[in-house]
PDB file of C-alpha atoms in Angstrom:
ATOM      1  CA  MET A 842      24.776 -70.546  11.604  1.00 47.00           C
ATOM      2  CA  THR A 843      26.251 -67.816  13.765  1.00 52.00           C
ATOM      3  CA  LYS A 844      27.619 -64.638  12.261  1.00 58.00           C
ATOM      4  CA  MET A 845      31.395 -64.350  12.498  1.00 53.00           C
ATOM      5  CA  THR A 846      32.820 -61.153  13.934  1.00 58.00           C
ATOM      6  CA  GLU A 847      35.820 -59.402  12.391  1.00 55.00           C
ATOM      7  CA  LEU A 848      38.000 -60.841  15.162  1.00 53.00           C
ATOM      8  CA  ASP A 849      36.688 -64.354  14.466  1.00 53.00           C
ATOM      9  CA  LEU A 850      37.479 -63.929  10.765  1.00 52.00           C
ATOM     10  CA  HIS A 851      40.997 -62.727  11.581  1.00 54.00           C
ATOM     11  CA  LYS A 852      41.588 -65.719  13.875  1.00 67.00           C
ATOM     12  CA  ASP A 853      40.222 -68.025  11.183  1.00 67.00           C
ATOM     13  CA  HIS A 854      42.567 -66.615   8.532  1.00 66.00           C
ATOM     14  CA  VAL A 855      45.535 -66.866  10.900  1.00 72.00           C
ATOM     15  CA  GLU A 856      44.645 -70.524  11.518  1.00 75.00           C
ATOM     16  CA  ILE A 857      44.454 -71.205   7.763  1.00 71.00           C
ATOM     17  CA  MET A 858      47.854 -69.564   7.214  1.00 70.00           C
ATOM     18  CA  GLN A 859      49.315 -71.704  10.010  1.00 72.00           C
ATOM     19  CA  LYS A 860      47.872 -74.826   8.372  1.00 70.00           C
ATOM     20  CA  ALA A 861      49.302 -73.766   5.012  1.00 67.00           C
ATOM     21  CA  LYS A 862      52.766 -73.386   6.554  1.00 69.00           C
ATOM     22  CA  LEU A 863      52.441 -76.764   8.273  1.00 68.00           C
ATOM     23  CA  TYR A 864      51.311 -78.471   5.052  1.00 67.00           C
ATOM     24  CA  GLU A 865      54.142 -76.835   3.137  1.00 65.00           C
ATOM     25  CA  GLN A 866      56.689 -78.286   5.589  1.00 66.00           C
ATOM     26  CA  SER A 867      55.432 -81.776   4.771  1.00 67.00           C
ATOM     27  CA  GLN A 868      56.643 -81.696   1.177  1.00 65.00           C
ATOM     28  CA  SER A 869      56.325 -85.448   0.611  1.00 70.00           C
ATOM     29  CA  MET A 870      52.617 -85.383   1.508  1.00 75.00           C
ATOM     30  CA  LEU A 871      51.823 -82.220  -0.447  1.00 81.00           C
ATOM     31  CA  PRO A 872      50.835 -82.428  -4.137  1.00 86.00           C
ATOM     32  CA  LYS A 873      53.647 -81.081  -6.329  1.00 86.00           C
ATOM     33  CA  GLN A 874      51.578 -78.171  -7.591  1.00 85.00           C
ATOM     34  CA  PHE A 875      51.396 -76.722  -4.054  1.00 85.00           C
ATOM     35  CA  ARG A 876      55.034 -77.157  -3.009  1.00 84.00           C
ATOM     36  CA  GLY A 877      56.610 -73.793  -2.265  1.00 82.00           C
ATOM     37  CA  LYS A 878      53.300 -71.998  -2.891  1.00 83.00           C
ATOM     38  CA  PRO A 879      51.654 -71.229   0.456  1.00 82.00           C
ATOM     39  CA  ALA A 880      49.308 -68.663  -1.125  1.00 82.00           C
ATOM     40  CA  ASP A 881      47.945 -71.335  -3.483  1.00 86.00           C
ATOM     41  CA  ILE A 882      47.411 -73.625  -0.493  1.00 85.00           C
ATOM     42  CA  VAL A 883      45.375 -70.908   1.227  1.00 85.00           C
ATOM     43  CA  ILE A 884      43.337 -70.216  -1.935  1.00 86.00           C
ATOM     44  CA  ALA A 885      42.529 -73.920  -2.316  1.00 89.00           C
ATOM     45  CA  ILE A 886      41.601 -74.322   1.364  1.00 87.00           C
ATOM     46  CA  GLU A 887      39.409 -71.194   1.372  1.00 87.00           C
ATOM     47  CA  THR A 888      37.611 -72.188  -1.829  1.00 90.00           C
ATOM     48  CA  GLY A 889      37.131 -75.744  -0.648  1.00 91.00           C
ATOM     49  CA  ARG A 890      35.755 -74.565   2.659  1.00 88.00           C
ATOM     50  CA  GLU A 891      33.124 -72.500   0.849  1.00 89.00           C
ATOM     51  CA  LEU A 892      32.061 -75.721  -0.868  1.00 88.00           C
ATOM     52  CA  GLY A 893      32.013 -77.808   2.314  1.00 87.00           C
ATOM     53  CA  MET A 894      35.350 -79.536   1.739  1.00 90.00           C
ATOM     54  CA  THR A 895      37.989 -80.254   4.364  1.00 89.00           C
ATOM     55  CA  PRO A 896      41.412 -78.551   4.074  1.00 86.00           C
ATOM     56  CA  ILE A 897      43.130 -81.794   3.048  1.00 86.00           C
ATOM     57  CA  GLY A 898      40.305 -82.634   0.644  1.00 91.00           C
ATOM     58  CA  SER A 899      40.685 -79.202  -0.929  1.00 91.00           C
ATOM     59  CA  ILE A 900      44.417 -79.581  -1.442  1.00 89.00           C
ATOM     60  CA  ARG A 901      44.002 -83.033  -2.939  1.00 90.00           C
ATOM     61  CA  SER A 902      40.979 -82.193  -5.120  1.00 92.00           C
ATOM     62  CA  LEU A 903      41.454 -78.635  -6.376  1.00 93.00           C
ATOM     63  CA  ASN A 904      44.031 -76.966  -8.591  1.00 88.00           C
ATOM     64  CA  VAL A 905      45.187 -73.358  -8.538  1.00 86.00           C
ATOM     65  CA  ILE A 906      46.151 -72.125 -11.997  1.00 83.00           C
ATOM     66  CA  GLN A 907      47.339 -68.532 -12.369  1.00 82.00           C
ATOM     67  CA  GLY A 908      45.633 -67.573  -9.119  1.00 78.00           C
ATOM     68  CA  LYS A 909      42.294 -69.129 -10.028  1.00 86.00           C
ATOM     69  CA  VAL A 910      40.850 -72.309  -8.582  1.00 90.00           C
ATOM     70  CA  ALA A 911      40.176 -75.037 -11.129  1.00 89.00           C
ATOM     71  CA  PHE A 912      37.946 -78.011 -10.482  1.00 89.00           C
ATOM     72  CA  PRO A 913      39.200 -81.208 -12.135  1.00 91.00           C
ATOM     73  CA  ALA A 914      36.522 -83.377 -13.729  1.00 90.00           C
ATOM     74  CA  LYS A 915      36.783 -86.004 -10.966  1.00 88.00           C
ATOM     75  CA  THR A 916      36.094 -83.315  -8.363  1.00 90.00           C
ATOM     76  CA  GLN A 917      33.152 -81.948 -10.357  1.00 89.00           C
ATOM     77  CA  LEU A 918      31.646 -85.418 -10.752  1.00 86.00           C
ATOM     78  CA  ALA A 919      32.076 -86.190  -7.046  1.00 85.00           C
ATOM     79  CA  MET A 920      30.397 -82.890  -6.136  1.00 86.00           C
ATOM     80  CA  MET A 921      27.479 -83.600  -8.495  1.00 84.00           C
ATOM     81  CA  ILE A 922      26.977 -87.090  -7.078  1.00 83.00           C
ATOM     82  CA  LYS A 923      27.169 -85.770  -3.514  1.00 84.00           C
ATOM     83  CA  SER A 924      24.851 -82.806  -4.153  1.00 84.00           C
ATOM     84  CA  PRO A 925      21.401 -83.037  -2.586  1.00 85.00           C
ATOM     85  CA  ASP A 926      20.059 -80.929  -5.485  1.00 87.00           C
ATOM     86  CA  TYR A 927      20.834 -83.363  -8.297  1.00 82.00           C
ATOM     87  CA  HIS A 928      20.011 -86.918  -9.175  1.00 83.00           C
ATOM     88  CA  TRP A 929      22.368 -88.380 -11.743  1.00 77.00           C
ATOM     89  CA  HIS A 930      20.795 -91.351 -13.425  1.00 75.00           C
ATOM     90  CA  THR A 931      23.571 -92.614 -15.670  1.00 84.00           C
ATOM     91  CA  ILE A 932      27.047 -91.955 -16.953  1.00 89.00           C
ATOM     92  CA  SER A 933      28.661 -94.158 -19.568  1.00 94.00           C
ATOM     93  CA  SER A 934      31.202 -96.731 -18.456  1.00 94.00           C
ATOM     94  CA  ASN A 935      34.654 -96.689 -20.015  1.00 94.00           C
ATOM     95  CA  LYS A 936      33.769 -99.891 -21.879  1.00 96.00           C
ATOM     96  CA  GLU A 937      30.643 -98.253 -23.334  1.00 96.00           C
ATOM     97  CA  ILE A 938      32.648 -95.191 -24.365  1.00 96.00           C
ATOM     98  CA  MET A 939      35.183 -97.294 -26.251  1.00 95.00           C
ATOM     99  CA  GLU A 940      32.454 -99.429 -27.880  1.00 96.00           C
ATOM    100  CA  THR A 941      30.116 -96.585 -28.907  1.00 96.00           C
ATOM    101  CA  GLY A 942      32.571 -93.700 -29.151  1.00 94.00           C
ATOM    102  CA  VAL A 943      30.320 -91.534 -26.966  1.00 97.00           C
ATOM    103  CA  CYS A 944      30.039 -90.708 -23.282  1.00 96.00           C
ATOM    104  CA  THR A 945      26.525 -89.826 -22.157  1.00 96.00           C
ATOM    105  CA  MET A 946      25.554 -88.441 -18.772  1.00 93.00           C
ATOM    106  CA  LYS A 947      21.885 -88.103 -17.809  1.00 92.00           C
ATOM    107  CA  GLY A 948      20.485 -86.457 -14.743  1.00 89.00           C
ATOM    108  CA  ALA A 949      17.983 -84.054 -13.268  1.00 90.00           C
ATOM    109  CA  ARG A 950      17.608 -81.441 -10.601  1.00 88.00           C
ATOM    110  CA  LYS A 951      15.489 -82.833  -7.812  1.00 86.00           C
ATOM    111  CA  CYS A 952      13.156 -79.823  -8.074  1.00 89.00           C
ATOM    112  CA  TRP A 953      12.353 -80.566 -11.743  1.00 89.00           C
ATOM    113  CA  PRO A 954       9.083 -82.319 -12.629  1.00 90.00           C
ATOM    114  CA  ASP A 955       9.272 -86.095 -13.057  1.00 85.00           C
ATOM    115  CA  GLY A 956      10.589 -87.102 -16.436  1.00 82.00           C
ATOM    116  CA  VAL A 957      12.478 -83.870 -17.122  1.00 90.00           C
ATOM    117  CA  MET A 958      16.146 -84.690 -17.627  1.00 90.00           C
ATOM    118  CA  GLN A 959      19.330 -83.166 -18.894  1.00 91.00           C
ATOM    119  CA  GLU A 960      21.537 -85.176 -21.205  1.00 93.00           C
ATOM    120  CA  VAL A 961      25.156 -84.269 -21.896  1.00 94.00           C
ATOM    121  CA  THR A 962      27.400 -86.042 -24.383  1.00 96.00           C
ATOM    122  CA  TYR A 963      30.972 -85.907 -25.578  1.00 96.00           C
ATOM    123  CA  SER A 964      32.302 -88.116 -28.336  1.00 96.00           C
ATOM    124  CA  VAL A 965      35.570 -89.566 -29.486  1.00 95.00           C
ATOM    125  CA  GLN A 966      34.975 -87.757 -32.776  1.00 96.00           C
ATOM    126  CA  GLU A 967      34.679 -84.416 -30.964  1.00 96.00           C
ATOM    127  CA  ALA A 968      37.995 -85.147 -29.235  1.00 95.00           C
ATOM    128  CA  LYS A 969      39.578 -85.961 -32.602  1.00 95.00           C
ATOM    129  CA  ASP A 970      38.118 -82.819 -34.207  1.00 96.00           C
ATOM    130  CA  ALA A 971      39.535 -80.742 -31.340  1.00 95.00           C
ATOM    131  CA  ARG A 972      42.904 -82.490 -31.806  1.00 94.00           C
ATOM    132  CA  LEU A 973      42.798 -83.818 -28.253  1.00 93.00           C
ATOM    133  CA  TRP A 974      42.699 -87.529 -29.108  1.00 92.00           C
ATOM    134  CA  GLY A 975      46.224 -88.887 -28.604  1.00 89.00           C
ATOM    135  CA  SER A 976      47.635 -85.395 -27.971  1.00 92.00           C
ATOM    136  CA  SER A 977      49.101 -86.115 -24.527  1.00 91.00           C
ATOM    137  CA  PRO A 978      50.011 -89.097 -22.365  1.00 93.00           C
ATOM    138  CA  SER A 979      46.612 -88.929 -20.644  1.00 91.00           C
ATOM    139  CA  TRP A 980      44.733 -89.023 -23.954  1.00 93.00           C
ATOM    140  CA  LYS A 981      46.961 -91.844 -25.230  1.00 92.00           C
ATOM    141  CA  ASN A 982      46.878 -94.010 -22.087  1.00 94.00           C
ATOM    142  CA  HIS A 983      43.367 -93.291 -20.767  1.00 94.00           C
ATOM    143  CA  PRO A 984      41.219 -92.158 -23.702  1.00 94.00           C
ATOM    144  CA  ALA A 985      37.879 -93.272 -22.227  1.00 95.00           C
ATOM    145  CA  ASP A 986      38.569 -91.439 -18.959  1.00 94.00           C
ATOM    146  CA  MET A 987      39.457 -88.295 -20.886  1.00 94.00           C
ATOM    147  CA  VAL A 988      36.250 -88.444 -22.971  1.00 96.00           C
ATOM    148  CA  LYS A 989      34.282 -88.927 -19.735  1.00 94.00           C
ATOM    149  CA  HIS A 990      36.053 -85.973 -18.133  1.00 93.00           C
ATOM    150  CA  ARG A 991      35.170 -83.773 -21.105  1.00 94.00           C
ATOM    151  CA  CYS A 992      31.543 -84.887 -20.843  1.00 94.00           C
ATOM    152  CA  VAL A 993      31.430 -84.062 -17.126  1.00 91.00           C
ATOM    153  CA  THR A 994      32.923 -80.599 -17.606  1.00 90.00           C
ATOM    154  CA  ARG A 995      30.532 -79.568 -20.374  1.00 87.00           C
TER     155      ARG A 995
END
């Protein structure tokens, strides 16, 4: 990878600002959270670029909340699956979550010795104890997805 000069960095930032302005003009194609917020568009694009994401992928997959980039669970899971450093063996299906009341995700870093795994769980009971279960339309309409998302973000 070649080292960028100060002039190259300036040109790059100008290009990103131009893209942000262009994206902002296309309101119908821009997620609501970015409409009228060109600085948030730039923050998302810059952060996504550091993670190997395209500008459009960044805008569609990242959130900017109070000036900080947030990674939704779906984005985190996609990044884990795509990562060359991890091997995810299993994650509970929505049917399994509703039947057992638990989401389990098992995986390992590829550099770990064979047989060494990490297991992460999140349960319906934990969601109820935290008063999340049924607390919003997402928890009411898609409870298994929400339990899975909590498991992924642990």
